């Protein structure tokens, strides 16, 4: 795991209390998923919110789904964190 990935996982665990191994399991389960498909992405976002036991408003879900399906995911941990806080 490189420094960026470790930092991202540490930040996610700090903010959501999700174990990095659980994240990797989810990632492995969707590695062949079509991330331009809104339904697929929406299901994944909902699943991750449930794993984190975090409320997900319709607006936040829409914002995250739109960013992912339009391939507008930030490349650094802080920007990624800001996206999820919107």
PDB file of C-alpha atoms in Angstrom:
ATOM      1  CA  UNK A   1       0.000   0.000   0.000  1.00  0.00           C
ATOM      2  CA  UNK A   2       1.513   3.332  -0.989  1.00  0.00           C
ATOM      3  CA  UNK A   3       1.566   6.469   1.179  1.00  0.00           C
ATOM      4  CA  UNK A   4      -1.467   8.028  -0.539  1.00  0.00           C
ATOM      5  CA  UNK A   5      -3.554   4.871  -0.120  1.00  0.00           C
ATOM      6  CA  UNK A   6      -2.553   4.498   3.528  1.00  0.00           C
ATOM      7  CA  UNK A   7      -3.436   8.144   4.185  1.00  0.00           C
ATOM      8  CA  UNK A   8      -6.778   7.740   2.463  1.00  0.00           C
ATOM      9  CA  UNK A   9      -7.617   4.580   4.414  1.00  0.00           C
ATOM     10  CA  UNK A  10      -6.525   6.200   7.683  1.00  0.00           C
ATOM     11  CA  UNK A  11      -8.732   9.219   6.961  1.00  0.00           C
ATOM     12  CA  UNK A  12     -11.703   7.033   6.052  1.00  0.00           C
ATOM     13  CA  UNK A  13     -11.283   4.938   9.182  1.00  0.00           C
ATOM     14  CA  UNK A  14     -10.938   8.067  11.323  1.00  0.00           C
ATOM     15  CA  UNK A  15     -14.096   9.638   9.883  1.00  0.00           C
ATOM     16  CA  UNK A  16     -16.243   6.541   9.509  1.00  0.00           C
ATOM     17  CA  UNK A  17     -14.874   3.845  11.781  1.00  0.00           C
ATOM     18  CA  UNK A  18     -14.752   1.381   8.868  1.00  0.00           C
ATOM     19  CA  UNK A  19     -11.920  -1.115   8.972  1.00  0.00           C
ATOM     20  CA  UNK A  20      -9.617  -0.817   5.925  1.00  0.00           C
ATOM     21  CA  UNK A  21      -9.936  -4.582   5.378  1.00  0.00           C
ATOM     22  CA  UNK A  22     -13.722  -4.174   5.030  1.00  0.00           C
ATOM     23  CA  UNK A  23     -13.130  -1.451   2.455  1.00  0.00           C
ATOM     24  CA  UNK A  24     -10.784  -3.722   0.524  1.00  0.00           C
ATOM     25  CA  UNK A  25     -13.396  -6.511   0.558  1.00  0.00           C
ATOM     26  CA  UNK A  26     -15.983  -4.143  -0.912  1.00  0.00           C
ATOM     27  CA  UNK A  27     -13.467  -2.866  -3.442  1.00  0.00           C
ATOM     28  CA  UNK A  28     -12.641  -6.410  -4.488  1.00  0.00           C
ATOM     29  CA  UNK A  29     -16.319  -7.222  -4.909  1.00  0.00           C
ATOM     30  CA  UNK A  30     -16.811  -4.311  -7.331  1.00  0.00           C
ATOM     31  CA  UNK A  31     -13.503  -4.287  -9.180  1.00  0.00           C
ATOM     32  CA  UNK A  32     -15.258  -5.190 -12.434  1.00  0.00           C
ATOM     33  CA  UNK A  33     -18.251  -2.931 -11.818  1.00  0.00           C
ATOM     34  CA  UNK A  34     -19.353  -0.297 -14.306  1.00  0.00           C
ATOM     35  CA  UNK A  35     -18.826   2.972 -12.430  1.00  0.00           C
ATOM     36  CA  UNK A  36     -20.543   4.945 -15.149  1.00  0.00           C
ATOM     37  CA  UNK A  37     -23.758   3.078 -14.310  1.00  0.00           C
ATOM     38  CA  UNK A  38     -25.728   5.211 -11.855  1.00  0.00           C
ATOM     39  CA  UNK A  39     -27.619   2.283 -10.314  1.00  0.00           C
ATOM     40  CA  UNK A  40     -24.416   0.362  -9.571  1.00  0.00           C
ATOM     41  CA  UNK A  41     -22.727   3.399  -8.039  1.00  0.00           C
ATOM     42  CA  UNK A  42     -25.798   4.375  -6.030  1.00  0.00           C
ATOM     43  CA  UNK A  43     -26.016   0.869  -4.537  1.00  0.00           C
ATOM     44  CA  UNK A  44     -22.331   0.984  -3.629  1.00  0.00           C
ATOM     45  CA  UNK A  45     -22.625   4.419  -2.016  1.00  0.00           C
ATOM     46  CA  UNK A  46     -25.618   3.282   0.033  1.00  0.00           C
ATOM     47  CA  UNK A  47     -23.800   0.108   1.085  1.00  0.00           C
ATOM     48  CA  UNK A  48     -20.749   2.067   2.240  1.00  0.00           C
ATOM     49  CA  UNK A  49     -22.890   4.575   4.140  1.00  0.00           C
ATOM     50  CA  UNK A  50     -24.615   1.698   5.899  1.00  0.00           C
ATOM     51  CA  UNK A  51     -21.255   0.086   6.728  1.00  0.00           C
ATOM     52  CA  UNK A  52     -20.101   3.368   8.235  1.00  0.00           C
ATOM     53  CA  UNK A  53     -23.386   3.806  10.071  1.00  0.00           C
ATOM     54  CA  UNK A  54     -23.566   7.322   8.637  1.00  0.00           C
ATOM     55  CA  UNK A  55     -26.753   9.053   7.555  1.00  0.00           C
ATOM     56  CA  UNK A  56     -26.850   9.787   3.855  1.00  0.00           C
ATOM     57  CA  UNK A  57     -29.116  12.533   2.625  1.00  0.00           C
ATOM     58  CA  UNK A  58     -30.528  12.334  -0.873  1.00  0.00           C
ATOM     59  CA  UNK A  59     -28.502  15.423  -1.805  1.00  0.00           C
ATOM     60  CA  UNK A  60     -25.220  13.971  -0.519  1.00  0.00           C
ATOM     61  CA  UNK A  61     -25.906  10.653  -2.227  1.00  0.00           C
ATOM     62  CA  UNK A  62     -26.690  12.424  -5.503  1.00  0.00           C
ATOM     63  CA  UNK A  63     -23.515  14.510  -5.240  1.00  0.00           C
ATOM     64  CA  UNK A  64     -21.294  11.486  -4.624  1.00  0.00           C
ATOM     65  CA  UNK A  65     -22.971   9.411  -7.345  1.00  0.00           C
ATOM     66  CA  UNK A  66     -22.659  12.251  -9.840  1.00  0.00           C
ATOM     67  CA  UNK A  67     -18.967  12.744  -9.049  1.00  0.00           C
ATOM     68  CA  UNK A  68     -18.248   9.042  -9.491  1.00  0.00           C
ATOM     69  CA  UNK A  69     -20.313   8.476 -12.638  1.00  0.00           C
ATOM     70  CA  UNK A  70     -18.838  11.591 -14.255  1.00  0.00           C
ATOM     71  CA  UNK A  71     -15.301  10.484 -13.305  1.00  0.00           C
ATOM     72  CA  UNK A  72     -14.750  13.606 -11.202  1.00  0.00           C
ATOM     73  CA  UNK A  73     -13.254  11.922  -8.142  1.00  0.00           C
ATOM     74  CA  UNK A  74     -10.565  14.067  -6.495  1.00  0.00           C
ATOM     75  CA  UNK A  75      -7.033  12.730  -6.481  1.00  0.00           C
ATOM     76  CA  UNK A  76      -6.021  13.737  -2.981  1.00  0.00           C
ATOM     77  CA  UNK A  77      -7.326  12.639   0.407  1.00  0.00           C
ATOM     78  CA  UNK A  78      -8.419  16.111   1.567  1.00  0.00           C
ATOM     79  CA  UNK A  79     -10.472  16.800  -1.561  1.00  0.00           C
ATOM     80  CA  UNK A  80     -12.002  13.340  -1.332  1.00  0.00           C
ATOM     81  CA  UNK A  81     -12.873  13.998   2.289  1.00  0.00           C
ATOM     82  CA  UNK A  82     -14.448  17.333   1.327  1.00  0.00           C
ATOM     83  CA  UNK A  83     -16.602  15.587  -1.304  1.00  0.00           C
ATOM     84  CA  UNK A  84     -18.032  13.234   1.322  1.00  0.00           C
ATOM     85  CA  UNK A  85     -18.691  16.102   3.750  1.00  0.00           C
ATOM     86  CA  UNK A  86     -20.834  18.073   1.270  1.00  0.00           C
TER      87      UNK A  86
END
